[in-house]
XYZ file of C-alpha atoms in Angstrom:
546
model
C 0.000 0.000 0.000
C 1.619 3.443 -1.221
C 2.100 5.861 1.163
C -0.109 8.986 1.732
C 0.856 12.609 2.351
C -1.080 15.973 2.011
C -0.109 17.702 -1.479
C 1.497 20.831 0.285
C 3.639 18.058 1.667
C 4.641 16.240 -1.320
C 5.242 19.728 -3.334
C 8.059 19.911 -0.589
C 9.377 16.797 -1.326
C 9.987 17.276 -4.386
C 11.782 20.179 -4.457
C 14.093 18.559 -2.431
C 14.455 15.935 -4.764
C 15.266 18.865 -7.639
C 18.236 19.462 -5.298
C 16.653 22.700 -3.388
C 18.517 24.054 -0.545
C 16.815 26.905 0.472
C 13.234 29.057 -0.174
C 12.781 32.451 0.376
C 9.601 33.201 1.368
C 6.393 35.817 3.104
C 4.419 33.440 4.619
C 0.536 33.066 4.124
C -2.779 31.556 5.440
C -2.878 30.216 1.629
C -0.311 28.276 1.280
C 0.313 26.927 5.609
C 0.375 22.822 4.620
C 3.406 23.771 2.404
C 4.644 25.620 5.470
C 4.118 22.536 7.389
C 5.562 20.288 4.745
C 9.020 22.735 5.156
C 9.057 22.313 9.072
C 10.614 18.915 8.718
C 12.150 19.036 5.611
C 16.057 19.465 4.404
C 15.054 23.120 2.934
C 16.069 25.879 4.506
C 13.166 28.372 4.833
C 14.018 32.095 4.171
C 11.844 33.962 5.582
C 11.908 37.215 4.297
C 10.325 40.925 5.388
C 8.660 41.575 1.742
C 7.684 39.779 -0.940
C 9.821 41.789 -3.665
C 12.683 41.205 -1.076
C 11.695 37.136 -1.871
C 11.391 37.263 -4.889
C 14.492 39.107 -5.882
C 16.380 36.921 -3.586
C 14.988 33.598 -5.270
C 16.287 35.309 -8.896
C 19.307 35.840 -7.569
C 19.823 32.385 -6.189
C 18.696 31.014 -10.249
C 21.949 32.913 -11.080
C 24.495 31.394 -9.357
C 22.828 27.550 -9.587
C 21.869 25.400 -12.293
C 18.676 24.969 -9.960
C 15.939 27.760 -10.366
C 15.765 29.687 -7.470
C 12.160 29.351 -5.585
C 10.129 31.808 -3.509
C 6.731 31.285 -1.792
C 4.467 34.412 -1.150
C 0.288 33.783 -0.225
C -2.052 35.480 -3.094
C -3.554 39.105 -3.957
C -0.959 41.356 -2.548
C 1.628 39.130 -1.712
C 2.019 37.605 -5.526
C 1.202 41.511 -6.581
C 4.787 42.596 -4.750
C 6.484 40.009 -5.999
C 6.018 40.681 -9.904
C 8.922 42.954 -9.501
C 11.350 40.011 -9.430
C 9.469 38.305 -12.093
C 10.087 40.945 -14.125
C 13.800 40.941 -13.427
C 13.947 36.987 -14.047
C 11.882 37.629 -17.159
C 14.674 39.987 -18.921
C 17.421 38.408 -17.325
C 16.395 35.442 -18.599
C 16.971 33.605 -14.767
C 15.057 30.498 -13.796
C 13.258 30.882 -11.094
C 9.678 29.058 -9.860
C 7.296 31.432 -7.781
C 4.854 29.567 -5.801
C 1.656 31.593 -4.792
C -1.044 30.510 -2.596
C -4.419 31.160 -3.707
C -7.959 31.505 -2.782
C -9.871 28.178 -1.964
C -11.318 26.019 -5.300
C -14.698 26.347 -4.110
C -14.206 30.167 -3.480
C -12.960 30.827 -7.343
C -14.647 33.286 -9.164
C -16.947 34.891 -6.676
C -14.306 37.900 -5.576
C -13.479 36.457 -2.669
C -10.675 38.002 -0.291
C -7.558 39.045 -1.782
C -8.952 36.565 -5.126
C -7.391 36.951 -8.685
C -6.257 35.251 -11.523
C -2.940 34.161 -11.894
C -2.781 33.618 -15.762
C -3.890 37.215 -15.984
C -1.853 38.807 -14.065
C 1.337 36.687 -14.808
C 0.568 35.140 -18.634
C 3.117 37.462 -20.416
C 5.981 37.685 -18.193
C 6.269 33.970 -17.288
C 7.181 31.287 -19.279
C 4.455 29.289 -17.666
C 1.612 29.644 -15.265
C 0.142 26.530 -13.616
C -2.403 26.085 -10.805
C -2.345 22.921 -9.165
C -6.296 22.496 -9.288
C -6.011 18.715 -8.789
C -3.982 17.414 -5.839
C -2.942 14.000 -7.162
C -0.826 16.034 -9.864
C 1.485 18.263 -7.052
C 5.016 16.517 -7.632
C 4.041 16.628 -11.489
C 3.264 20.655 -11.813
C 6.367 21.136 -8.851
C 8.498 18.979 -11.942
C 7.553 20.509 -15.020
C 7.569 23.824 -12.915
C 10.986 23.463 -12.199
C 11.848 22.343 -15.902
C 10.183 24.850 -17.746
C 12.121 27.541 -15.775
C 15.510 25.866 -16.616
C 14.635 24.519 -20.048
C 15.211 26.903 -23.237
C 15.948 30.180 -22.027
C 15.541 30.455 -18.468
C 12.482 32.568 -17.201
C 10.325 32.403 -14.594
C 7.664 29.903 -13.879
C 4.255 30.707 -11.725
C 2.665 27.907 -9.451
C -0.891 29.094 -8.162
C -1.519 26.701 -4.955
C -5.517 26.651 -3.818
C -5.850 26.616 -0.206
C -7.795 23.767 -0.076
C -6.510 21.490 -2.662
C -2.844 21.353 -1.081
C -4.293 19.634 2.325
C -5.835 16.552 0.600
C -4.033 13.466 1.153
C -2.605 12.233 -1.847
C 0.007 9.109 -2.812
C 3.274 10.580 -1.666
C 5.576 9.054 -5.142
C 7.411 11.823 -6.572
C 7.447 12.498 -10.318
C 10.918 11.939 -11.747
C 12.891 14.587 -12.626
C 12.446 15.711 -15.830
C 16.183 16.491 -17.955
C 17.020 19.714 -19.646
C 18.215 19.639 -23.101
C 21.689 21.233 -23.439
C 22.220 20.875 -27.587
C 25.613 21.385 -28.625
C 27.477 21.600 -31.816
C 26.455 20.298 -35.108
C 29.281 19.401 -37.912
C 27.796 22.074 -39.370
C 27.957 24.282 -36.981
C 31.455 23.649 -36.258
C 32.749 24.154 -39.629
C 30.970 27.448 -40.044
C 32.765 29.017 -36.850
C 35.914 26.613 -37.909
C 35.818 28.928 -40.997
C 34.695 31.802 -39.627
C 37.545 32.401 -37.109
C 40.126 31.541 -39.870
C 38.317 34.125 -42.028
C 38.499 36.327 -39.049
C 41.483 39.132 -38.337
C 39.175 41.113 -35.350
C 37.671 38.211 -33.894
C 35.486 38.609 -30.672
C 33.568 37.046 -28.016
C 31.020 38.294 -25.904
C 29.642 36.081 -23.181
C 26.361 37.354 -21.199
C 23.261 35.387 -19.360
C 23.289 33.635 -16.315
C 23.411 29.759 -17.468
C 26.780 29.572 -17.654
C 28.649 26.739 -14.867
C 31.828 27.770 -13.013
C 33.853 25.080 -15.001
C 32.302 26.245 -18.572
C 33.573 29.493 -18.033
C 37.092 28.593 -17.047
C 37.248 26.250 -20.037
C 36.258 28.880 -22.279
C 39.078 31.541 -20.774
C 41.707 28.963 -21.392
C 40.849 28.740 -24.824
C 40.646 31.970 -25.462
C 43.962 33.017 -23.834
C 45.884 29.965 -25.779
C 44.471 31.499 -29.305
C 44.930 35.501 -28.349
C 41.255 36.106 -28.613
C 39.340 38.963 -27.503
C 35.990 38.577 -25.025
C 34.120 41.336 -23.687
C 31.228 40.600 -21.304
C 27.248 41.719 -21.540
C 26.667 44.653 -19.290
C 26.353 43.046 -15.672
C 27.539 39.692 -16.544
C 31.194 40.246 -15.758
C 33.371 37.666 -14.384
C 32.453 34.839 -16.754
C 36.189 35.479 -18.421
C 38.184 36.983 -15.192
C 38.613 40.584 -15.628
C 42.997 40.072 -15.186
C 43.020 37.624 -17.735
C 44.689 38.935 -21.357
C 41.866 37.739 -23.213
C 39.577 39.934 -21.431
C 38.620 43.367 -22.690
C 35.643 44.718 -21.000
C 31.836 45.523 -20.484
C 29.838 46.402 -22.926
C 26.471 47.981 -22.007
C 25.717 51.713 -20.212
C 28.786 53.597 -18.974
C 30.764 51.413 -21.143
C 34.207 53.041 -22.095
C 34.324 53.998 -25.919
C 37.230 51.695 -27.141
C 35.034 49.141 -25.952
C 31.781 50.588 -28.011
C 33.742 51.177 -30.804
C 35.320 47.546 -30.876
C 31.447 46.228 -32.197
C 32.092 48.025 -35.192
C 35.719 47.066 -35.955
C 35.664 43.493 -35.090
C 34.789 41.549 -38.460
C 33.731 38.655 -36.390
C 31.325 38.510 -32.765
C 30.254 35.069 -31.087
C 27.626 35.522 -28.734
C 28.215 33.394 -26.157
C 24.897 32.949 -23.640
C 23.239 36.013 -24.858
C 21.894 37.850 -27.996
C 22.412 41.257 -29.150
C 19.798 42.887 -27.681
C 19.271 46.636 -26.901
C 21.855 47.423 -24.304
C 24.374 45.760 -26.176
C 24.036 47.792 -29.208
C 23.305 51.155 -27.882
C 19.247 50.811 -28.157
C 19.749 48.896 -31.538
C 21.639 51.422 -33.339
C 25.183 49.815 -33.635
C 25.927 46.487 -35.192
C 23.029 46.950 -37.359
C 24.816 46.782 -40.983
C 23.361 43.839 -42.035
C 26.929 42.357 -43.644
C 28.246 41.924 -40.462
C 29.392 38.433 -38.788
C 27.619 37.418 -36.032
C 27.551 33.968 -34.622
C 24.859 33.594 -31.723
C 25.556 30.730 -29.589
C 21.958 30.317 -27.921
C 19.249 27.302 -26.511
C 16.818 29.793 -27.522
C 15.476 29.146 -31.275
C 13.401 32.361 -31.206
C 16.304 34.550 -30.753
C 14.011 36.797 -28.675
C 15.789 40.286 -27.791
C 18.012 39.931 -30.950
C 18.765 42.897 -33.590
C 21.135 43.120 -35.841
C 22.543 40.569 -38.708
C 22.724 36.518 -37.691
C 24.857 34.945 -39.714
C 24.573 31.310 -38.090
C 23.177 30.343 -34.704
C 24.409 27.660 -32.879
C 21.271 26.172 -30.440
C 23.275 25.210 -27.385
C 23.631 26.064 -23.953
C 27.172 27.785 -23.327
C 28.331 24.506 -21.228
C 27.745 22.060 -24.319
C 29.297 24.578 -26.912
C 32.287 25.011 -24.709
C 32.962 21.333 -24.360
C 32.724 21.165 -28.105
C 34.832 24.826 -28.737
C 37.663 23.763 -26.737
C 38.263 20.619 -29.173
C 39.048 23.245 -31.684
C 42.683 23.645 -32.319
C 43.536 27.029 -34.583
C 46.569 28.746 -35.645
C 47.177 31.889 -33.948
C 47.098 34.755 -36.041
C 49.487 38.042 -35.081
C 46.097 40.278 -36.416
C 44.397 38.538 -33.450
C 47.597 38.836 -30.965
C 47.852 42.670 -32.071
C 44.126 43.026 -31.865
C 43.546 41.623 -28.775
C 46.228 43.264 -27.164
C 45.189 46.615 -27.988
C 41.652 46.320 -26.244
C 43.351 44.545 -23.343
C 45.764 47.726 -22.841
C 42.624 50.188 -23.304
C 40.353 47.893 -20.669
C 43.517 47.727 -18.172
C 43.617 51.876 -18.614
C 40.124 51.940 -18.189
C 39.619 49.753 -14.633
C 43.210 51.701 -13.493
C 42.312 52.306 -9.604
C 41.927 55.741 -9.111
C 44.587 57.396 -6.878
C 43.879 58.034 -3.242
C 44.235 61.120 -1.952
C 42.932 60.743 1.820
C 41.676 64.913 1.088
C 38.696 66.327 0.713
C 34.966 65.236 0.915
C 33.648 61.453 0.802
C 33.872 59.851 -3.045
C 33.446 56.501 -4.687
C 36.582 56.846 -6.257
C 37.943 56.754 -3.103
C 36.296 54.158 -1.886
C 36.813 51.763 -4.426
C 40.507 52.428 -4.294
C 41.041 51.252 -0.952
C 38.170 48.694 -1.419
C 39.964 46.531 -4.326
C 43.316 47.336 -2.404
C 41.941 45.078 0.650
C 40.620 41.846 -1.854
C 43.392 40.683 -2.727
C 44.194 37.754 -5.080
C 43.683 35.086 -4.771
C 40.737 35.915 -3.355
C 37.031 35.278 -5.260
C 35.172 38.263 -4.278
C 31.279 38.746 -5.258
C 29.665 42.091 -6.123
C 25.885 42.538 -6.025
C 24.562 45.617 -7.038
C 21.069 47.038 -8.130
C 20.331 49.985 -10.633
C 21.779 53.309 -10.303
C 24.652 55.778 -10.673
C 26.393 53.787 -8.160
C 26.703 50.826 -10.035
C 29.115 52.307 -12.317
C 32.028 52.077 -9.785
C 31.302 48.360 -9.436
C 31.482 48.089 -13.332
C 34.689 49.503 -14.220
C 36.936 48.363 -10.934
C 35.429 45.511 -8.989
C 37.335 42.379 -9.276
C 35.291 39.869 -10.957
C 37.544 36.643 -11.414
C 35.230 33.410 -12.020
C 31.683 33.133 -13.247
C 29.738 34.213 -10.847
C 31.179 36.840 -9.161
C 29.054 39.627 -10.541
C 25.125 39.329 -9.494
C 22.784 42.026 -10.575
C 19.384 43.383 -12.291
C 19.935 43.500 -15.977
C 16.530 44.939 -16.116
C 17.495 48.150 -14.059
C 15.113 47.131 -11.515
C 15.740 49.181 -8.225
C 15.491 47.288 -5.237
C 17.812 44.554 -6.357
C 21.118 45.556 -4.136
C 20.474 44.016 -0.349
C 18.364 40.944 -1.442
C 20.872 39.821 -3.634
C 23.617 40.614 -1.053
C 21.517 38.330 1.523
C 21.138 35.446 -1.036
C 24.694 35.662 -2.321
C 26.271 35.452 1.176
C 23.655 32.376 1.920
C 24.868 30.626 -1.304
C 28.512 31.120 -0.441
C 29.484 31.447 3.149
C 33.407 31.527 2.407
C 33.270 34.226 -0.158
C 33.611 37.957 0.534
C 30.547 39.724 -0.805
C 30.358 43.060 -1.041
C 27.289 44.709 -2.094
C 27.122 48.201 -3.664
C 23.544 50.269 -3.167
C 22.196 53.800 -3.967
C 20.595 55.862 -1.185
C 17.260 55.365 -3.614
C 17.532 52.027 -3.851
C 18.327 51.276 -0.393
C 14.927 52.105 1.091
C 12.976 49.910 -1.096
C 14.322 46.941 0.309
C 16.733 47.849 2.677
C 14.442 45.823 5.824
C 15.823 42.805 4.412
C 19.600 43.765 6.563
C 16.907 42.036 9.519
C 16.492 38.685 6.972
C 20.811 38.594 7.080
C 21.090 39.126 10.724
C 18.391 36.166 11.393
C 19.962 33.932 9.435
C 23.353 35.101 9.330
C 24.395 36.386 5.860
C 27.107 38.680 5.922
C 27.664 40.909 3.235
C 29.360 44.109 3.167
C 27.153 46.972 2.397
C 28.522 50.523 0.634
C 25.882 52.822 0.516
C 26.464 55.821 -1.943
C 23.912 58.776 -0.376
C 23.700 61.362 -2.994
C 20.578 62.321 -1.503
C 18.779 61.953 -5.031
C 17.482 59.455 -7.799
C 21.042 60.572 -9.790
C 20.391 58.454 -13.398
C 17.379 59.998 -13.376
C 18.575 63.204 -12.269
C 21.530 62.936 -14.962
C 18.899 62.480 -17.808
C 16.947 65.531 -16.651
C 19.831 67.676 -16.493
C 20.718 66.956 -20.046
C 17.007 67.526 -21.112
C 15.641 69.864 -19.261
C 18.566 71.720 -17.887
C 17.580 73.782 -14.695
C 14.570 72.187 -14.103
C 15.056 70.080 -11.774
C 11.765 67.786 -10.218
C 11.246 64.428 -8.550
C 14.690 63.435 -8.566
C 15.160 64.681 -4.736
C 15.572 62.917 -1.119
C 15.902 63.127 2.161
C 17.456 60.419 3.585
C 18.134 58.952 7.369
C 20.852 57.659 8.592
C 22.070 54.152 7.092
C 24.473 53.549 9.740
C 22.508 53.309 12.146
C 19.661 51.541 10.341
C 22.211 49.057 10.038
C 22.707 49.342 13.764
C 19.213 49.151 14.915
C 19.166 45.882 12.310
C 21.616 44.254 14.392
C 24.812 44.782 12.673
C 27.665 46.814 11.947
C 27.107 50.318 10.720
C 29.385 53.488 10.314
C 29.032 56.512 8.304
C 31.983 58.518 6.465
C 32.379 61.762 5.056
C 35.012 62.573 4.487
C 37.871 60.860 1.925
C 40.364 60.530 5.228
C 37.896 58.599 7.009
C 37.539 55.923 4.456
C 40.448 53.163 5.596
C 39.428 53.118 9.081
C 35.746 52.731 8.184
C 36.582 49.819 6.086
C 38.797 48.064 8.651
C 36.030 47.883 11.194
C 33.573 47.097 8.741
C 35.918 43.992 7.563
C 36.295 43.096 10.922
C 32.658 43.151 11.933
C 32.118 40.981 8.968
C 34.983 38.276 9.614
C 35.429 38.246 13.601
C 31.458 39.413 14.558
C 29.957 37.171 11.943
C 27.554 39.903 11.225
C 26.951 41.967 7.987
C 28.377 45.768 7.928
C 27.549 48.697 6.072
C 28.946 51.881 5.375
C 27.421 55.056 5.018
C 29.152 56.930 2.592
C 28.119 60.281 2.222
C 29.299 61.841 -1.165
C 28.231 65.488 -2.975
C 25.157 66.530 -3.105
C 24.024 68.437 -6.201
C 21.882 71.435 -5.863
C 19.000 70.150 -4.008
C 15.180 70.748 -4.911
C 12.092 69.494 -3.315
């Protein structure tokens, strides 16, 4: 006789058979037998102060795992906060399951309390939505849930969970895993890139995406260094090709330097590795547009969605099966690539140059950054996290970023992203020093989640930049409507001792001079304490209008 378990139960189960370690969550009368189902299991359950907070943390986690991150919020305005990080899975192309708890079955359709309907809320920006209307399916939906997410290109996947339907008992076998496809190279294939790189004098790389594994990426920077070949990396995606190695030659995407904008239009060849050309990439789809270009766009994606430009042969693989297959490809190094490559490799290295410390004047990021990269060290494998903002260009152009991933952000420029990801990152990876790089704007919108790291002992470092304004939006309005400035203005408290009252380390700096003590308690806070840190670093204010 099988055994027999409540459906909330078994939808826990198998997650932990999908290799699950953790769920972030904002807990809910909706979903409580799933609840239960955690109290025993393996999972650890994150519980989390808002639902965007969960959800952003869950898309962070499908970055650095080959298993989609999960988060659980109840329905109406739980699942309505967390659309933020469906969005960012969405054009990030993360996988990620979200599992909502909904009204009971018998309740549907009569506008009952906090009632509405999943497919249209969430039809198109998930890759799926499913509600588990008949119990005996639960492991089923939880395994194509957590297959659609990974399979293709990564998105996010909905899971609507009746109240009712999750507590009947149900057999408690688990529905097999289901495989993702990885493709790979065809003969064809190979001998069109075979040909195309020996064709090739300005040959380039550009890697991007998050399904990438720690060992495909290493692969891929030895062959690339033993053939003098160029690789750039999609805007918030660096790291994938360690940004010392020679092969490396920058970001491409906003704030990018010029020699590396200009580089799209000289190379005569560009594999896409993990990504498409979309519109960040090429400037809002103006460069790389001459249609007798050479572009190779190594994708699992048949639709190409996000792409402009030329496509002169696509490759349908994910980057780990192409790399196994690229790496088998022996070529004769050119001195057009050696010269090449070289050049953009001197311009990146001038470009990333520290800036110089002064220990004078007012608080800056240059500053900060200087003595920030002076105390990580190789061989250290430091992680940056980072929302959307001004302050993220710091983080761009001098962070460290040596494996794949050591770079974890919102491609989407969705505010919000900075302290969430910090949390999850630290939870993923203990050892590692993460550092995590927020805007005084962004800050507030999730900031409460500094009490999710203290319970349950994440410890990132946390660099606040207080400008006391929304600045990219700020910068935008002073080139457009110079003078006129509206909306772009705050008034902020104190960080520090937000950070304090959180339970952790907190210390505020103004000053340039300040800066190296600051950090040095903030390390130490973070290695001897075991608690997270942040610093409050107050830099110029622009003319101020409320």
């Amino acid at each position: 006789m099988s055994q027999k378990k409540p459906a909330g139960h078994v939808i826990v189960d198998t997650l932990v058979a999908h290799g699950v370690k953790r769920v972030y969550s904002v807990p809910g009368e909706s979903y409580l037998n799933v609840l239960d189902g955690l109290y025993d299991s393996p999972i650890d359950n994150i519980v989390c102060r808002h639902e965007g907070g969960a959800a952003y943390m869950a898309e962070a986690e499908g970055k650095m795992n080959s298993t989609p991150g999960v988060a659980m919020v109840t329905r109406g305005p739980g699942a309505s906060n967390a659309h933020v990080g469906l969005h960012t899975a969405w054009q990030d192309s993360t996988p990620m399951v979200l599992f909502v708890g909904l009204i009971p079955f018998e309740h549907r359709d009569k506008e009952a309390f906090q009632e509405f309907d999943p497919h249209a809320w969430f039809d198109s920006g998930a890759k799926r939505v499913m509600v588990l209307d008949h119990a005996e399916r639960a492991s089923e939906i939880v395994a194509e849930a957590m297959f659609a997410a990974a399979s293709g290109r990564p998105g996010p996947v909905i899971v609507g969970l009746p109240e009712d339907v999750i507590t009947h008992e149900i057999d408690a076998r688990l529905h097999p895993q289901i495989p993702v496809a990885g493709g790979g190279m065809t003969v064809d294939d190979w001998k069109a890139l075979h040909s195309a790189l020996l064709n090739s004098d300005k040959p380039l790389f550009i890697t991007g995406g998050n399904d990438w594994s720690h060992e495909s990426a290493e692969e891929l920077t030895r062959w690339l260094e033993d053939h003098h070949i160029a690789a750039a990396a999609e805007w918030r995606t660096e790291g994938t090709i360690p940004f010392d190695s020679p092969s490396y030659v920058g970001p491409i995407g906003y704030g990018r330097p010029k020699p590396t904008y200009d580089l799209l239009e000289e190379t005569d060849l560009i594999v896409f590795v993990g990504t498409v050309p979309g519109d960040t990439v090429t400037d809002g789809f103006r460069v790389r547009q001459n249609w007798e270009k050479t572009n190779f766009l190594v994708t699992i994606d048949p639709s190409l969605r996000g792409r402009s430009g030329p496509v002169s042969h696509q490759i349908v693989a994910k980057p780990d099966l192409f790399i196994h297959d690229l790496v088998r490809m022996d070529l004769e190094v050119k001195d057009s690539w050696k010269t090449w490559t070289a050049k953009m490799r001197a311009q990146q290295e001038e470009f990333a140059a520290l800036p110089e410390i002064t220990g004078e004047g007012p608080a800056t990021m240059d500053e900060m950054m200087a003595h920030l990269v002076a105390a990580l060290p190789a061989p250290q494998d430091p992680m940056v996290t980072f929302g959307a903002g001004e302050h993220t260009n710091w983080a761009h152009r001098y962070f460290p970023t040596r494996s794949y991933a050591s770079m974890i952000s919102a491609r989407n420029g969705s505010m919000g992203y900075s302290v969430p990801s910090g949390v999850a990152a630290s939870l993923n990876y203990p050892d590692r020093r993460i550092i995590t790089i927020a805007g005084d704007g962004e800050f507030l919108m999730n900031g409460q989640e500094l009490a999710t790291a203290r319970q349950y002992g994440a410890t990132p470092l946390v660099i606040v930049m207080d400008n006391q304004e929304y600045g990219t939006i700020r910068t935008h309005q002073e080139r457009d409507y110079p003078g006129r400035v509206s909306g772009t203005q705050l008034f902020n408290p104190d960080f520090a001792g937000m950070a304090e009252a959180f339970g952790g380390f907190g210390v505020k700096v103004t000053h340039n001079a300040e800066i190296p003590a600051a950090l040095e308690r903030a390390l130490k806070a973070v290695d001897e304490d075991g608690t997270f840190a942040l610093i409050h670093l107050v830099v110029e204010q622009r003319r101020k209008a409320y």
